[in-house]
Structure formats: C-alpha cells, structure tokens
Amino acid sequence: MKQQWSKEQANEWYQRQGWLCGFNYLPSTAVNWTDIWQQETFDPATIDRELGWAAQAGYNSLRINLPFIVWEHDRDGLLARIDHFLRLADGHGFSTMLALMDDCGFSGDEPYLGPQKPPVPGKHNSQAAASPGRDKVCDREVWPQIERYIRDVIRHFRDDKRVLLWDLYNEPGNRGIFATGTVETQYDEKLEAYAHELIRLAFEWARDEDPSQPLTVCAWRLPAEEEGETFFRHPLDHTALALSDVVSYHAYTNTARMTAIIQQLQASGRPLFCTEWLARHVGSTPEEQLPLMYIAKVASYQWGLVRGKTQTWLPWPSIMQGSTDYCRLWFHDVFDENGIPFSRQEMALVRRLRQIAPLVQGE
C-alpha cells in the first residue's frame, strides 16, 4: 500500500494550486445528491448555467458528493455523468473535489433510487441522502461492495487533472435529523464505531489505487464553546486528521473561534482546507472569514451556491425557532435561482481576493 503523503509533498502540491476559493455544490433543481447523479434527474443545463454565475463571481474550485447507490445500479452511467460534470466544471475554470461517502442523511431515510421526495416546506436540507447510508455502513457484509466502489471511482479518475482532491468520507458518524426534529447532531454510537473502522479502510483502499491527487477526511465535531478549548477532540476527528494528506475541517462558527481553529490546525504542518463554512446567523460570514482564510492560506469551500430545493438558505431548525430575520438573512448560499447575488458586496469581495491571491500564495 502507498504511504501517506509527506508534509513536504503535500505543501509542494498545495503551492501549485494557488489560493482555492470555492463552494459545495448542488444544482438548485436537486433536493439531494442522489437527485444530482441519477440519469433521470442529471441536469447539465442547470449545472452549466449556475457554474457560469460562480465563475463570473471569481470562484475557482468546488466540492461535490457522489452516491454509492447510483454506482451500484448504474456504474457506467454514473462514471459518464461524473466525466460530463468535470468537463462542465473545467470549462468554467473549476477544479473539483469529489467526496465518496457521507453520513449526513438528515432526511432519516436510507438512500433510495427514483423520484426523490419533495422538500419539506420550511425545513433546512430536509431530504439529504447519505452515501452509502447508515444500514450499509453498519453492515460489514456490504463493505466489500463499498471497497469496490471506492477503488473503482478512484481508479477511473486517479490521473484526471480536473479532480483536485479525494474527500473519502464526509462527516463520518453524523446522524443529525433535520427533517423530523430540532437537534442539529444526533450522536449514534453504533454508527460512529463502524464509521471509525471504515475511515481507516477507506484510506487503505484509496492509497492502494495510487491516485495522483491527495486524500482527506474532514474533522467536523465542534463542542459547545468553552474558554481555552481544544478543537476536534473526538476519536474519529483524530483519525481523520492523522491519516489525511491535506487537513480538512468544517467550522460553522464565529470568527474568533475560526481563528483559533486555524491556529490549532496549522501545527500539523499540512495544507488546510475548510471544506464547509458560511452560516450567517452564527457569525460565519464572508466579510470576516474569507479575508481570514485568504491571509492564513486556507482553501475555502462555503456551503452552498444557489438557493434551491435543499432550502439551505433557511437556518438550522434550532436557530430558525428563535430567529426573527431568517427571511431577510440567508443562512447558506449566495445566488438566487436567477443568478442574483444575496449580497453584491460578498461577491465583490470574492473577486477582489481572487485577483490578488497570487501575492499571498507562494510568496
């Protein structure tokens, strides 16, 4: 098996990328990741149009999740659609981070094929679909098939220059149920135990395929705020940080805390990727945090691009219950369905930072 990239190798690779300013992408017409990638609902016209808006704003990278269930039932079709997507993204100047697994099935349903349920009115990300889903993560008899999936997709694109990075497992162990309750994260000890083992195996399988791109799994658990805190203390986060070629993390939090997180993670000596952020109601705003990540040389991937069926412009349920401005202030996302920015000042900031980025990256 190939070894983890050295810090020197990771940093040399990162210097060649320039400052990465991107977003997590679902087209406005898709309610979840299954919806994006099925043949019946793959929507290249919308994807092309929306990525055009993002390119004009100055973004240069994106992150998108892949669905195990579609690979199981339509392997060749999925690979062709990934290639089609990469062609569209590359045509607009975007590098693409592909995420292979994801435990964020906030709908409460296991993944299924066919027409997806419509969004629940007023609910944030109400039909989110996991990959491969809790039942499969917690069933070792399915793992050989998960191994085939990971190996197959990486093998197919391991030398594709349009693929920036492999995110092997998004938020392992996250069993939040947004659609049916008000708790942001519902901890599931069984899922966490299986996910922890699966993280290690995913790195082994991926490295065995020898991709030219680096590998990562995000640290994502932030405890309740406390003085002098140490971040990402959960064992799954420790494993993710220890095995990743480049460090990735999620931080929907205020700017002081984001600063402390960056300072802690910089001690790893590896490139930093904030692969989820932007939650305006809790102080995670472009005005404050984009310049911070630019100066700290952190690759930035905000949540969301276009307001759509995921309804992630609405806050998390607990915030929405006590909020009086959720209609005026979007939680995530930066464009409406017609390409009009939520804030022209935010988009001007993206363009300005991207224009001067070479002065910082590689100095």
Coordinates of C-alpha atoms in Angstrom, one line a residue:
M1 CA 0.0 0.0 0.0
K2 CA 1.2 3.5 -0.8
Q3 CA 2.0 5.7 2.2
Q4 CA 0.5 9.0 3.4
W5 CA 2.0 12.0 1.6
S6 CA 4.8 13.6 3.5
K7 CA 4.2 17.2 4.7
E8 CA 6.8 18.4 2.1
Q9 CA 5.0 16.6 -0.7
A10 CA 1.6 18.0 0.4
N11 CA 2.8 21.5 0.7
E12 CA 4.6 21.4 -2.6
W13 CA 1.4 20.2 -4.3
Y14 CA -0.6 22.9 -2.5
Q15 CA 1.7 25.7 -3.6
R16 CA 1.0 24.8 -7.2
Q17 CA -2.8 25.3 -6.8
G18 CA -2.9 29.0 -6.0
W19 CA -5.5 30.2 -3.4
L20 CA -8.6 28.0 -3.7
C21 CA -11.9 29.8 -3.1
G22 CA -14.9 27.5 -3.7
F23 CA -18.2 26.2 -2.6
N24 CA -20.1 23.0 -2.0
Y25 CA -22.4 22.4 -5.0
L26 CA -25.8 21.0 -5.6
P27 CA -27.8 22.5 -8.5
S28 CA -30.9 24.3 -7.5
T29 CA -33.0 21.7 -9.2
A30 CA -31.7 18.8 -7.0
V31 CA -33.0 18.0 -3.5
N32 CA -30.1 15.8 -2.6
W33 CA -27.0 14.0 -4.0
T34 CA -29.0 11.1 -5.4
D35 CA -31.1 13.6 -7.3
I36 CA -28.0 15.2 -8.9
W37 CA -26.5 12.0 -10.2
Q38 CA -29.3 9.7 -11.4
Q39 CA -29.8 9.6 -15.2
E40 CA -33.4 10.8 -15.0
T41 CA -32.6 13.9 -13.0
F42 CA -29.0 14.8 -14.1
D43 CA -29.4 18.4 -15.2
P44 CA -26.3 19.6 -17.2
A45 CA -28.1 22.7 -18.5
T46 CA -28.7 24.0 -15.0
I47 CA -25.2 22.9 -13.8
D48 CA -23.6 24.8 -16.7
R49 CA -25.7 27.9 -16.1
E50 CA -25.1 28.0 -12.3
L51 CA -21.4 27.3 -12.6
G52 CA -21.2 30.2 -15.0
W53 CA -22.5 32.5 -12.4
A54 CA -19.9 31.2 -9.9
A55 CA -17.1 31.7 -12.4
Q56 CA -18.1 35.3 -13.0
A57 CA -18.1 35.9 -9.3
G58 CA -14.5 34.7 -9.0
Y59 CA -14.7 31.2 -7.5
N60 CA -12.2 28.7 -8.8
S61 CA -13.0 25.3 -7.1
L62 CA -15.9 23.3 -5.9
R63 CA -16.7 20.2 -3.8
I64 CA -19.4 17.7 -4.6
N65 CA -20.6 14.4 -3.2
L66 CA -21.1 11.1 -5.1
P67 CA -23.8 8.5 -4.4
F68 CA -22.9 4.9 -3.8
I69 CA -26.5 3.7 -4.6
V70 CA -26.3 5.1 -8.1
W71 CA -22.9 3.4 -8.7
E72 CA -24.4 0.1 -7.5
H73 CA -27.2 0.3 -10.1
D74 CA -25.7 2.3 -12.9
R75 CA -22.0 2.2 -12.6
D76 CA -21.2 3.1 -16.3
G77 CA -23.8 5.8 -16.4
L78 CA -22.5 7.4 -13.2
L79 CA -18.9 7.4 -14.4
A80 CA -20.0 9.0 -17.6
R81 CA -22.0 11.7 -15.7
I82 CA -19.1 12.4 -13.5
D83 CA -16.9 12.9 -16.6
H84 CA -19.6 15.2 -18.0
F85 CA -19.8 17.2 -14.8
L86 CA -16.0 17.5 -14.7
R87 CA -16.0 18.7 -18.3
L88 CA -18.5 21.4 -17.4
A89 CA -16.7 22.5 -14.3
D90 CA -13.3 22.6 -16.0
G91 CA -14.8 24.6 -18.8
H92 CA -15.7 27.3 -16.3
G93 CA -12.2 27.1 -14.7
F94 CA -13.1 25.0 -11.6
S95 CA -11.1 22.2 -10.0
T96 CA -13.3 19.6 -8.4
M97 CA -13.1 17.9 -5.0
L98 CA -15.0 14.6 -5.1
A99 CA -16.5 13.2 -1.8
L100 CA -17.1 9.4 -1.9
M101 CA -19.0 8.7 1.3
D102 CA -21.3 10.8 3.5
D103 CA -23.2 10.1 6.8
C104 CA -25.3 13.2 6.6
G105 CA -28.7 11.6 5.8
F106 CA -30.7 14.2 7.6
S107 CA -34.0 13.1 6.0
G108 CA -34.0 10.0 8.2
D109 CA -34.4 7.8 5.1
E110 CA -31.9 5.3 3.8
P111 CA -30.9 6.2 0.2
Y112 CA -33.3 5.1 -2.5
L113 CA -33.4 5.4 -6.3
G114 CA -36.1 7.0 -8.4
P115 CA -38.0 10.3 -7.8
Q116 CA -36.9 11.8 -4.5
K117 CA -39.4 13.3 -2.0
P118 CA -40.0 17.0 -2.4
P119 CA -38.5 19.3 0.1
V120 CA -40.4 19.7 3.4
P121 CA -41.7 23.3 3.4
G122 CA -39.6 25.4 5.8
K123 CA -37.0 22.7 6.6
H124 CA -33.3 23.1 6.0
N125 CA -31.9 20.3 3.8
S126 CA -34.9 18.1 4.5
Q127 CA -34.2 15.3 2.0
A128 CA -30.5 15.0 2.5
A129 CA -29.4 11.4 1.4
A130 CA -26.3 9.7 2.9
S131 CA -23.8 7.6 0.9
P132 CA -23.9 4.6 1.3
G133 CA -26.3 5.1 4.2
R134 CA -26.4 4.0 7.8
D135 CA -27.6 0.5 7.2
K136 CA -24.7 -0.3 4.9
V137 CA -22.1 1.4 7.0
C138 CA -23.2 -0.7 9.9
D139 CA -23.2 -4.0 7.9
R140 CA -19.7 -5.4 7.3
E141 CA -21.1 -7.8 4.7
V142 CA -21.7 -4.8 2.5
W143 CA -18.1 -3.4 2.9
P144 CA -16.6 -5.4 0.0
Q145 CA -19.0 -3.7 -2.3
I146 CA -18.1 -0.3 -0.7
E147 CA -14.5 -1.2 -1.3
R148 CA -15.2 -1.9 -5.0
Y149 CA -17.0 1.4 -5.3
I150 CA -14.2 3.5 -3.8
R151 CA -11.5 1.7 -5.7
D152 CA -13.5 1.8 -9.0
V153 CA -14.2 5.6 -8.9
I154 CA -10.7 6.5 -7.8
R155 CA -9.1 4.2 -10.4
H156 CA -11.2 5.7 -13.1
F157 CA -10.1 9.3 -12.3
R158 CA -6.8 8.9 -10.4
D159 CA -4.8 10.7 -13.1
D160 CA -7.5 13.2 -14.1
K161 CA -6.2 16.7 -13.7
R162 CA -9.7 18.0 -13.3
V163 CA -10.0 16.2 -10.0
L164 CA -8.3 18.2 -7.3
L165 CA -8.7 16.1 -4.2
W166 CA -10.5 13.0 -2.9
D167 CA -12.6 13.6 0.2
L168 CA -13.2 10.0 1.2
Y169 CA -15.9 10.4 3.9
N170 CA -17.9 13.5 4.7
E171 CA -18.7 13.9 8.4
P172 CA -18.4 10.3 9.4
G173 CA -20.9 9.4 12.2
N174 CA -23.1 12.5 11.8
R175 CA -26.7 11.3 12.3
G176 CA -28.4 14.7 12.5
I177 CA -32.1 14.6 11.8
F178 CA -33.2 18.0 10.5
A179 CA -36.4 17.0 8.9
T180 CA -38.1 15.3 11.9
G181 CA -36.6 17.1 14.9
T182 CA -34.8 20.1 16.2
V183 CA -31.5 18.6 17.2
E184 CA -28.6 19.5 14.9
T185 CA -26.5 16.4 15.6
Q186 CA -27.9 13.2 17.0
Y187 CA -25.0 11.0 18.1
D188 CA -25.2 7.4 17.2
E189 CA -22.6 5.2 18.9
K190 CA -23.1 2.2 16.7
L191 CA -22.7 4.3 13.5
E192 CA -19.6 6.0 15.0
A193 CA -17.9 2.7 15.8
Y194 CA -18.4 1.3 12.3
A195 CA -17.6 4.7 10.6
H196 CA -14.3 4.8 12.6
E197 CA -13.2 1.5 11.2
L198 CA -14.4 2.4 7.7
I199 CA -12.3 5.6 7.7
R200 CA -9.1 3.6 8.1
L201 CA -10.1 1.1 5.5
A202 CA -11.1 3.8 3.0
F203 CA -7.7 5.3 3.3
E204 CA -6.1 1.9 2.7
W205 CA -8.3 1.2 -0.4
A206 CA -7.7 4.6 -1.8
R207 CA -4.0 4.6 -1.3
D208 CA -3.7 1.2 -2.9
E209 CA -5.1 2.7 -6.1
D210 CA -2.3 5.2 -6.1
P211 CA -4.1 8.4 -7.2
S212 CA -2.2 11.4 -8.3
Q213 CA -4.4 13.6 -6.1
P214 CA -4.2 13.8 -2.3
L215 CA -6.7 12.2 0.2
T216 CA -8.6 13.7 3.1
V217 CA -11.4 13.2 5.6
C218 CA -12.7 16.2 7.5
A219 CA -12.6 16.9 11.2
W220 CA -16.1 18.3 12.0
R221 CA -17.2 17.9 15.6
L222 CA -17.1 21.3 17.4
P223 CA -18.1 21.1 21.1
A224 CA -20.0 23.8 22.9
E225 CA -17.9 26.9 23.1
E226 CA -15.6 27.0 26.1
E227 CA -12.6 29.0 27.2
G228 CA -9.2 27.7 26.2
E229 CA -10.7 24.9 24.2
T230 CA -9.0 22.3 22.1
F231 CA -10.9 21.5 18.9
F232 CA -11.8 18.2 17.2
R233 CA -11.2 16.0 20.2
H234 CA -13.4 13.2 19.1
P235 CA -11.6 9.9 18.2
L236 CA -13.0 10.0 14.6
D237 CA -11.6 13.5 14.1
H238 CA -8.2 12.4 15.5
T239 CA -8.1 9.6 13.0
A240 CA -9.2 11.8 10.1
L241 CA -6.5 14.4 10.9
A242 CA -3.8 11.8 11.4
L243 CA -4.4 9.9 8.1
S244 CA -5.2 12.8 5.7
D245 CA -2.6 14.0 3.2
V246 CA -4.1 17.5 3.5
V247 CA -6.1 18.6 6.5
S248 CA -9.7 19.4 6.0
Y249 CA -12.3 20.6 8.6
H250 CA -15.8 22.1 9.0
A251 CA -16.4 25.2 11.0
Y252 CA -19.8 26.9 11.2
T253 CA -18.8 29.3 13.9
N254 CA -17.8 32.9 14.8
T255 CA -14.7 34.5 13.6
A256 CA -12.8 34.4 16.9
R257 CA -13.3 30.7 17.1
M258 CA -12.4 30.1 13.4
T259 CA -9.2 31.9 14.0
A260 CA -8.4 29.7 17.0
I261 CA -9.2 26.6 14.9
I262 CA -6.9 27.6 12.1
Q263 CA -4.1 28.3 14.6
Q264 CA -4.5 24.9 16.1
L265 CA -4.6 23.0 12.8
Q266 CA -1.6 24.9 11.4
A267 CA 0.5 23.0 13.9
S268 CA 0.0 19.9 11.7
G269 CA 2.3 21.5 9.1
R270 CA 0.0 20.4 6.3
P271 CA -2.2 22.4 3.9
L272 CA -5.6 23.4 5.4
F273 CA -8.9 23.1 3.6
C274 CA -12.1 24.5 5.3
T275 CA -14.5 22.3 3.3
E276 CA -17.7 23.6 5.0
W277 CA -18.4 27.0 6.4
L278 CA -20.7 30.0 5.9
A279 CA -23.6 30.3 8.4
R280 CA -24.5 34.0 8.6
H281 CA -26.8 33.6 11.6
V282 CA -23.9 32.4 13.8
G283 CA -21.3 34.9 12.6
S284 CA -19.7 32.7 9.9
T285 CA -19.8 35.5 7.2
P286 CA -17.8 36.2 4.1
E287 CA -16.9 39.7 5.2
E288 CA -15.0 38.4 8.2
Q289 CA -13.9 34.9 7.3
L290 CA -12.9 35.0 3.7
P291 CA -10.1 37.5 4.3
L292 CA -9.0 35.4 7.3
M293 CA -8.7 32.3 5.3
Y294 CA -7.0 34.2 2.5
I295 CA -4.3 35.5 4.8
A296 CA -3.9 32.2 6.6
K297 CA -3.7 30.4 3.2
V298 CA -6.7 28.2 3.9
A299 CA -8.6 26.8 1.0
S300 CA -12.2 27.9 1.4
Y301 CA -15.3 25.9 0.4
Q302 CA -18.5 27.6 1.7
W303 CA -21.8 25.7 1.9
G304 CA -24.0 26.3 -1.0
L305 CA -24.1 28.3 -4.2
V306 CA -27.7 28.7 -5.4
R307 CA -30.9 28.8 -3.4
G308 CA -32.9 25.8 -4.4
K309 CA -34.6 22.6 -3.3
T310 CA -32.2 21.9 -0.5
Q311 CA -33.6 25.0 1.2
T312 CA -30.2 25.6 2.9
W313 CA -30.8 29.4 2.8
L314 CA -33.1 28.6 5.8
P315 CA -31.3 28.2 9.1
W316 CA -30.9 25.0 11.1
P317 CA -34.2 24.3 13.0
S318 CA -32.9 25.4 16.4
I319 CA -31.8 28.8 15.0
M320 CA -34.9 29.2 13.0
Q321 CA -37.2 28.7 16.0
G322 CA -35.7 31.8 17.8
S323 CA -34.8 33.8 14.7
T324 CA -36.8 36.8 13.5
D325 CA -34.7 37.5 10.4
Y326 CA -34.4 34.2 8.7
C327 CA -36.4 35.6 5.7
R328 CA -34.1 38.6 5.4
L329 CA -30.8 36.9 6.2
W330 CA -29.9 33.7 4.3
F331 CA -28.1 31.0 6.3
H332 CA -26.1 29.5 3.4
D333 CA -25.9 30.1 -0.4
V334 CA -25.0 33.2 -2.4
F335 CA -27.2 33.3 -5.5
D336 CA -31.0 33.1 -6.0
E337 CA -32.4 30.9 -8.8
N338 CA -32.0 33.7 -11.3
G339 CA -28.3 34.3 -10.6
I340 CA -28.9 37.4 -8.5
P341 CA -26.5 37.6 -5.5
F342 CA -27.8 37.6 -2.0
S343 CA -25.1 40.3 -1.4
R344 CA -23.2 42.1 -4.2
Q345 CA -20.7 43.1 -1.6
E346 CA -19.9 39.5 -0.8
M347 CA -19.3 38.7 -4.5
A348 CA -17.1 41.8 -4.9
L349 CA -15.0 40.5 -2.0
V350 CA -14.6 37.1 -3.6
R351 CA -13.4 38.7 -6.9
R352 CA -11.1 41.1 -5.1
L353 CA -9.4 38.4 -3.0
R354 CA -9.1 36.1 -6.0
Q355 CA -7.5 38.9 -8.1
I356 CA -4.7 39.5 -5.5
A357 CA -4.4 35.8 -4.4
P358 CA -1.1 35.2 -6.2
L359 CA 0.5 37.8 -4.0
V360 CA 0.0 35.6 -0.9
Q361 CA 0.0 32.0 -2.2
G362 CA 3.6 31.0 -3.0
E363 CA 5.2 34.1 -1.5

